[in-house]
PDB file of C-alpha atoms in Angstrom:
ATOM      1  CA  UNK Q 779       1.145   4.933 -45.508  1.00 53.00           C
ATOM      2  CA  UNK Q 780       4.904   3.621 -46.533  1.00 58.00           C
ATOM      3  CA  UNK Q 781       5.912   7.104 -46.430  1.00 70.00           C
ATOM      4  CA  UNK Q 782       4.585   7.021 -42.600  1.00 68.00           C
ATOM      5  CA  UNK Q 783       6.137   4.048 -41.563  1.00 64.00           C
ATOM      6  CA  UNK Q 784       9.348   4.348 -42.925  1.00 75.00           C
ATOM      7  CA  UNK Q 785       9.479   7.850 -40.937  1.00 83.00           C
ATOM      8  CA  UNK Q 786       8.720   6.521 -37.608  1.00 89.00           C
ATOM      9  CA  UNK Q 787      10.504   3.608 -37.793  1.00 91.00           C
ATOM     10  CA  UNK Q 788      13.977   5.040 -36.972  1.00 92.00           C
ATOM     11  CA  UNK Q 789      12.665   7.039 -34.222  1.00 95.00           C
ATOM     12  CA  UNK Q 790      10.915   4.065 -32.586  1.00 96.00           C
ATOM     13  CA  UNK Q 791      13.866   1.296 -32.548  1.00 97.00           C
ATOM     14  CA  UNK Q 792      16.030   4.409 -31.233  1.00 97.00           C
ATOM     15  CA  UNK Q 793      13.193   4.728 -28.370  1.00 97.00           C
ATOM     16  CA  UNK Q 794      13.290   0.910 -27.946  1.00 98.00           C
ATOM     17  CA  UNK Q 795      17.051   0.408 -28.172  1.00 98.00           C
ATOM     18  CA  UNK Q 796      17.310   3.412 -25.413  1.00 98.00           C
ATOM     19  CA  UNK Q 797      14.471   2.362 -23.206  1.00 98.00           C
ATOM     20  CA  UNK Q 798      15.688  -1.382 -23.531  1.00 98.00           C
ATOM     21  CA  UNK Q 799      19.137  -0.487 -22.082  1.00 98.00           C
ATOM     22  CA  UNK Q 800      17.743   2.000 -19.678  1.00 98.00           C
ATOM     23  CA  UNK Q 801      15.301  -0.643 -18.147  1.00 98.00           C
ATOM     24  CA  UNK Q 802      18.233  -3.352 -18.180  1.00 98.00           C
ATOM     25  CA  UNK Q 803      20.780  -0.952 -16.478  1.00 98.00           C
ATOM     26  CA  UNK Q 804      17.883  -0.348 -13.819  1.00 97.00           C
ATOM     27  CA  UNK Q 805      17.451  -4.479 -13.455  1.00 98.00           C
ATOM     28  CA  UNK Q 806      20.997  -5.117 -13.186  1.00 98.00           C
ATOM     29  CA  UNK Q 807      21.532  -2.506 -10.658  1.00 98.00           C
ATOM     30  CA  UNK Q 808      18.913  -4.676  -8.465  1.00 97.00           C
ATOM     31  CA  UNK Q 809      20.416  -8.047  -9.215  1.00 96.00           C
ATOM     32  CA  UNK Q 810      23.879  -6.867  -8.958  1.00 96.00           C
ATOM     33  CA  UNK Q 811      23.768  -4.645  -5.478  1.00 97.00           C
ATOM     34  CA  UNK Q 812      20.479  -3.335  -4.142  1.00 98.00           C
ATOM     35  CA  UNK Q 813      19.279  -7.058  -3.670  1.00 98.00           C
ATOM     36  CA  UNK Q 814      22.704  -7.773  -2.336  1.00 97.00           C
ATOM     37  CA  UNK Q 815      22.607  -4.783   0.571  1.00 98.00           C
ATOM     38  CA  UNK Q 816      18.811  -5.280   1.223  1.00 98.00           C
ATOM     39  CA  UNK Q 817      19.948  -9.157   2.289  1.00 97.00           C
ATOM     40  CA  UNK Q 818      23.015  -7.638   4.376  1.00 98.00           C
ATOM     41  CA  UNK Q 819      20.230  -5.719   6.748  1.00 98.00           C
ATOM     42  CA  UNK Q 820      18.157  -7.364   9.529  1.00 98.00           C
ATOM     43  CA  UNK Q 821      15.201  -8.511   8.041  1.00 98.00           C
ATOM     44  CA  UNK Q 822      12.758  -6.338   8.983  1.00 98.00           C
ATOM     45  CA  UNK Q 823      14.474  -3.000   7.891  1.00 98.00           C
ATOM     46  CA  UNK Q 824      15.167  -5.196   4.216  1.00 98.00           C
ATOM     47  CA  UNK Q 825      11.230  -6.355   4.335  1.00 98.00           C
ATOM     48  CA  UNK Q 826      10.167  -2.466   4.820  1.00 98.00           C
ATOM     49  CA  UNK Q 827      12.847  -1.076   2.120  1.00 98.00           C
ATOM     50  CA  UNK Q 828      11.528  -3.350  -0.167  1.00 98.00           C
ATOM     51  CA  UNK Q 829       7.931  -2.604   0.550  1.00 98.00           C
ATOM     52  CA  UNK Q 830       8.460   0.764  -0.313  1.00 98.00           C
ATOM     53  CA  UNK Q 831      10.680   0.228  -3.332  1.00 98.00           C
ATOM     54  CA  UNK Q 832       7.598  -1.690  -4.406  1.00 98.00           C
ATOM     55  CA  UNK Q 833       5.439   1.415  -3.741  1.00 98.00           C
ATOM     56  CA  UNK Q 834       7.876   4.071  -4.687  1.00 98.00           C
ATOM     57  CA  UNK Q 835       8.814   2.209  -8.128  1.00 97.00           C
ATOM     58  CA  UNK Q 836       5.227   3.154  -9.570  1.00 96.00           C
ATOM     59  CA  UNK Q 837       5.920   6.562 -10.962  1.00 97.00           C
ATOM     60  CA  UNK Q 838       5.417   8.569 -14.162  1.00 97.00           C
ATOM     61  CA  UNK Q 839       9.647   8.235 -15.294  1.00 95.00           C
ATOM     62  CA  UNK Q 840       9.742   4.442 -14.166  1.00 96.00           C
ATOM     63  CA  UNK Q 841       6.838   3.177 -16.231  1.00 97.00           C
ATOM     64  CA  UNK Q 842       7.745   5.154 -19.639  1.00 96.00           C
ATOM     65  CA  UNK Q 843      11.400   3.714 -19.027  1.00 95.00           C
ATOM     66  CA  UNK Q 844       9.438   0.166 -18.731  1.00 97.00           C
ATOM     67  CA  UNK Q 845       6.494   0.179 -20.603  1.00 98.00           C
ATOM     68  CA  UNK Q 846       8.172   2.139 -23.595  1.00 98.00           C
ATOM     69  CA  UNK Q 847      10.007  -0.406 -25.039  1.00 98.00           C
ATOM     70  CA  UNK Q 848       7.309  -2.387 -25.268  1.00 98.00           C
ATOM     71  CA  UNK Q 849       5.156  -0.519 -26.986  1.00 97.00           C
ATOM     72  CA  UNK Q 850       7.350   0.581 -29.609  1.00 97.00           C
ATOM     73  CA  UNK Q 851       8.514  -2.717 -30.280  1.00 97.00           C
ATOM     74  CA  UNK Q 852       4.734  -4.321 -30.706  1.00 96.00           C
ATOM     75  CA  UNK Q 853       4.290  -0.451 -33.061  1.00 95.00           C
ATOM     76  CA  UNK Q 854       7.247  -2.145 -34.707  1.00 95.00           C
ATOM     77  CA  UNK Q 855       6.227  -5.487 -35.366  1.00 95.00           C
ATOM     78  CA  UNK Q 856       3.079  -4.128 -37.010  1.00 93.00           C
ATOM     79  CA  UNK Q 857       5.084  -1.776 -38.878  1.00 91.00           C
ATOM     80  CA  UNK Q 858       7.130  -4.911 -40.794  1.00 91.00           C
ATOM     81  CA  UNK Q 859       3.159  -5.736 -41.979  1.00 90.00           C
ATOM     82  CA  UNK Q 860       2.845  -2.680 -43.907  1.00 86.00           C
ATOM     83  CA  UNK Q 861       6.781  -2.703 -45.073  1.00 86.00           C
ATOM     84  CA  UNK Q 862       8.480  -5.526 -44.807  1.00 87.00           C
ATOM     85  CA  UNK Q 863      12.332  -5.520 -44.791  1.00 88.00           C
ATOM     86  CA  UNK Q 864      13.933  -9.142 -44.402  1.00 90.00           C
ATOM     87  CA  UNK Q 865      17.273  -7.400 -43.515  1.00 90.00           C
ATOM     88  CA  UNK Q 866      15.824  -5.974 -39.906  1.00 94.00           C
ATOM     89  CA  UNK Q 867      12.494  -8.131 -39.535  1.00 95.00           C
ATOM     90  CA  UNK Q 868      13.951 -10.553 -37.340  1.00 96.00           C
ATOM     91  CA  UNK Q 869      16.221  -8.218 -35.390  1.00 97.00           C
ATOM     92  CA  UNK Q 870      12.849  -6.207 -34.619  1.00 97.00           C
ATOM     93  CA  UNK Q 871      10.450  -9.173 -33.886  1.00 98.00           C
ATOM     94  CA  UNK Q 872      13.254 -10.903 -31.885  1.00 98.00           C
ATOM     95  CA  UNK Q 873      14.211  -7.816 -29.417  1.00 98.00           C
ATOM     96  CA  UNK Q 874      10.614  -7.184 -29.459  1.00 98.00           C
ATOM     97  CA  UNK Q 875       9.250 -10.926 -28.069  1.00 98.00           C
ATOM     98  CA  UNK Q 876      12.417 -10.876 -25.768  1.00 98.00           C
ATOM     99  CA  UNK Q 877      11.214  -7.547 -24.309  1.00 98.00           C
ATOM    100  CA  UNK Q 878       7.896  -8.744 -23.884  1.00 98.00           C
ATOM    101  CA  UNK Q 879       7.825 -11.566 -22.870  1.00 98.00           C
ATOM    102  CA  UNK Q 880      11.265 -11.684 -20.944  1.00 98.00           C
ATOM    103  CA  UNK Q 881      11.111  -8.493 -19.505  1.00 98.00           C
ATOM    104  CA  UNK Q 882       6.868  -7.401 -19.026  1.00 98.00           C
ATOM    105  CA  UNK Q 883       6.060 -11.210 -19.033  1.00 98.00           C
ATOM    106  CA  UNK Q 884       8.371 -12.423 -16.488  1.00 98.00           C
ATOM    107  CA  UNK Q 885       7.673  -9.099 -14.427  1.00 98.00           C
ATOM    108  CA  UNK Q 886       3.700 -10.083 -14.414  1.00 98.00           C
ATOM    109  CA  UNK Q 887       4.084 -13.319 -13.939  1.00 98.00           C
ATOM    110  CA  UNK Q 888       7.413 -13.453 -11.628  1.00 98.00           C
ATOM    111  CA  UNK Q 889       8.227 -10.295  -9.733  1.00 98.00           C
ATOM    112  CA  UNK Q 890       4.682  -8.775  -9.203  1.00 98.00           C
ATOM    113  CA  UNK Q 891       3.137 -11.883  -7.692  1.00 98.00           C
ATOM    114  CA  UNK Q 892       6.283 -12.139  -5.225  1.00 98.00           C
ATOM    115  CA  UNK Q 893       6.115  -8.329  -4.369  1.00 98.00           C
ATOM    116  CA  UNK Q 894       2.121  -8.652  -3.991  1.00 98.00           C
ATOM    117  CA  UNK Q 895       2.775 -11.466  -0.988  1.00 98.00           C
ATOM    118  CA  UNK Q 896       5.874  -9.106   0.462  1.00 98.00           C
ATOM    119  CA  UNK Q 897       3.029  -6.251   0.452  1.00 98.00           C
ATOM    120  CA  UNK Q 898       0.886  -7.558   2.780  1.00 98.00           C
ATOM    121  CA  UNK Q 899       3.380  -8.833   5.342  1.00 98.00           C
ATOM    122  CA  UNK Q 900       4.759  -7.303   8.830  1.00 97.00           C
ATOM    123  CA  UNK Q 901       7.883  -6.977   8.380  1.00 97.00           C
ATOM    124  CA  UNK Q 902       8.961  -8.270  11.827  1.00 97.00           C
ATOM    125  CA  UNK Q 903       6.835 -10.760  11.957  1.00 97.00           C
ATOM    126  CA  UNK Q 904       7.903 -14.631  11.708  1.00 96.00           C
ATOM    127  CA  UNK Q 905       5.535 -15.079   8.350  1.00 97.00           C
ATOM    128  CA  UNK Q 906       7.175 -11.976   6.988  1.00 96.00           C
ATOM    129  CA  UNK Q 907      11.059 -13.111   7.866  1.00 96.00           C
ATOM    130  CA  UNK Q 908      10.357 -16.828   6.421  1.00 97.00           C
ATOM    131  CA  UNK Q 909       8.733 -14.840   3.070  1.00 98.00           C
ATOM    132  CA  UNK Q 910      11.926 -13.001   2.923  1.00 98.00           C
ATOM    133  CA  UNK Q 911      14.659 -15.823   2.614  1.00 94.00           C
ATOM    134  CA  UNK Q 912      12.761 -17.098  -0.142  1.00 97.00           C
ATOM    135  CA  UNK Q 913      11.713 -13.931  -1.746  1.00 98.00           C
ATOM    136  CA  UNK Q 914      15.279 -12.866  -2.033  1.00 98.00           C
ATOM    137  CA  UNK Q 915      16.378 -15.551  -3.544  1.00 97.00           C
ATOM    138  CA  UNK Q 916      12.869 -16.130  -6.375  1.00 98.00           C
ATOM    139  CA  UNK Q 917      12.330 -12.355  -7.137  1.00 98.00           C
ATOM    140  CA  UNK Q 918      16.702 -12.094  -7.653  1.00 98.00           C
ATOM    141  CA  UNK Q 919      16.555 -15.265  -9.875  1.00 98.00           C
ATOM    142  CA  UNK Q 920      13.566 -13.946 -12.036  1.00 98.00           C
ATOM    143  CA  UNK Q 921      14.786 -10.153 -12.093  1.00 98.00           C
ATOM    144  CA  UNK Q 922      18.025 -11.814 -13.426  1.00 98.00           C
ATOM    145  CA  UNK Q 923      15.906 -13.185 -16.364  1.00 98.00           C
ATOM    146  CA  UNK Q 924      14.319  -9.607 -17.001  1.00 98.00           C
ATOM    147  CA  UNK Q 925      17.990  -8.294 -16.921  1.00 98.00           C
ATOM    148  CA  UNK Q 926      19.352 -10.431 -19.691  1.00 98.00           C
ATOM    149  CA  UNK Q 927      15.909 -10.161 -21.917  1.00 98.00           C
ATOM    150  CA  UNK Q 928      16.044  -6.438 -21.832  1.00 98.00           C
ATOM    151  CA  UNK Q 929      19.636  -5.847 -22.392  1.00 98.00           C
ATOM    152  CA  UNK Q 930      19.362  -8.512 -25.532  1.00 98.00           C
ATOM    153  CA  UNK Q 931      16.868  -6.627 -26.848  1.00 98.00           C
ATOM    154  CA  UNK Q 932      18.229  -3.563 -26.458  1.00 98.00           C
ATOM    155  CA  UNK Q 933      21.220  -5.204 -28.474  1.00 98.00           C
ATOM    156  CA  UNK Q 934      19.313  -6.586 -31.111  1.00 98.00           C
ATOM    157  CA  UNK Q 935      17.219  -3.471 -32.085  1.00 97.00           C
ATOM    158  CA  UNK Q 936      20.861  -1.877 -32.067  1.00 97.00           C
ATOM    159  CA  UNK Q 937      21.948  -4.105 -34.155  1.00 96.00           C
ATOM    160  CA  UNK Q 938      18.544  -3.415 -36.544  1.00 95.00           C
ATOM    161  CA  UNK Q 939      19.270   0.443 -36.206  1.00 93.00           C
ATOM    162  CA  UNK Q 940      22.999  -0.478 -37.851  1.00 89.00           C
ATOM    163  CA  UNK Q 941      21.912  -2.678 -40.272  1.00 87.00           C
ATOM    164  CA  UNK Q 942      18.750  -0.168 -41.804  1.00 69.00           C
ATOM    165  CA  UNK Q 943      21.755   2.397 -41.608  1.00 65.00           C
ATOM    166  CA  UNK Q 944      23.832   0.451 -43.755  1.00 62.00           C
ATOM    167  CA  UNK Q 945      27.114   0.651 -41.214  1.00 56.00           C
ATOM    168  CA  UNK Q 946      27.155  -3.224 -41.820  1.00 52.00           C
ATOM    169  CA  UNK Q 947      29.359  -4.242 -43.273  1.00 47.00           C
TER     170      UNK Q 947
END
């Protein structure tokens, strides 16, 4: 069983380091520009873009990028319970609690719920244009969270792949 874990280890904080950084880059495109040019465009056309970012978003390639992380990081906090190794253990559980909870977490419990009442609006109707002002602003501030959670992670599990690889110094 050591023999096992020890194998897959490297492989999965390389998939969660990668996926981390790819799911950070795709966050801080969104709080950096596409939430910017979406606010630049009359409300309705920036209502229906979104509504169909929100559709188009559920793919195949987007939810391995997001959900991939997360599950090697929870494969790798189990892992530490059949081989412990104080010099990575909290570099693992760390990236993987911030990628949980800051990135899947905040995206349940933040960004869904806002994108769920931008759904169901018409997008030039007055209930839809007051939802927008504040939905640019709410889902911007919590995607900015989900930015910074999955790019720390994606730093920390780095920083376990250099430490296991003994480039430490």
């Amino acid at each position: 069983m050591m023999t096992i874990v020890e194998n897959l280890r490297l492989p999965l904080i390389l998939l969660a380091t990668v996926g981390s950084a790819v799911s950070g880059g795709i966050f801080f495109a969104f709080s950096t520009f596409v939430m910017q040019a979406l606010a630049k465009q009359p409300t309705s056309q920036g209502i229906a873009t979104m509504q169909s970012i929100n559709i188009t978003v559920i793919n195949p390639w987007f939810m391995a990028a997001f959900f991939a992380p997360a599950v090697a990081g929870i494969l790798l906090s189990v892992s530490l319970l059949f081989q412990w190794q104080p010099s990575i253990a909290a570099y693992l559980l760390t990236a993987s609690l911030l990628y949980l909870i800051g990135t899947i977490g905040v995206t349940v419990v933040g960004n869904i719920p806002l994108n769920d009442a931008l759904a169901v609006v018409t997008p030039t109707s007055i209930k839809g244009s007051t939802l927008w002002s504040k939905y640019l602003t709410n889902w911007t501030f919590w995607n900015h969270v989900r930015t910074a959670a999955a790019l720390l992670a994606a730093i920390l599990f780095a920083l376990a792949i250099n430490i296991r690889s003994g480039l430490a110094s």
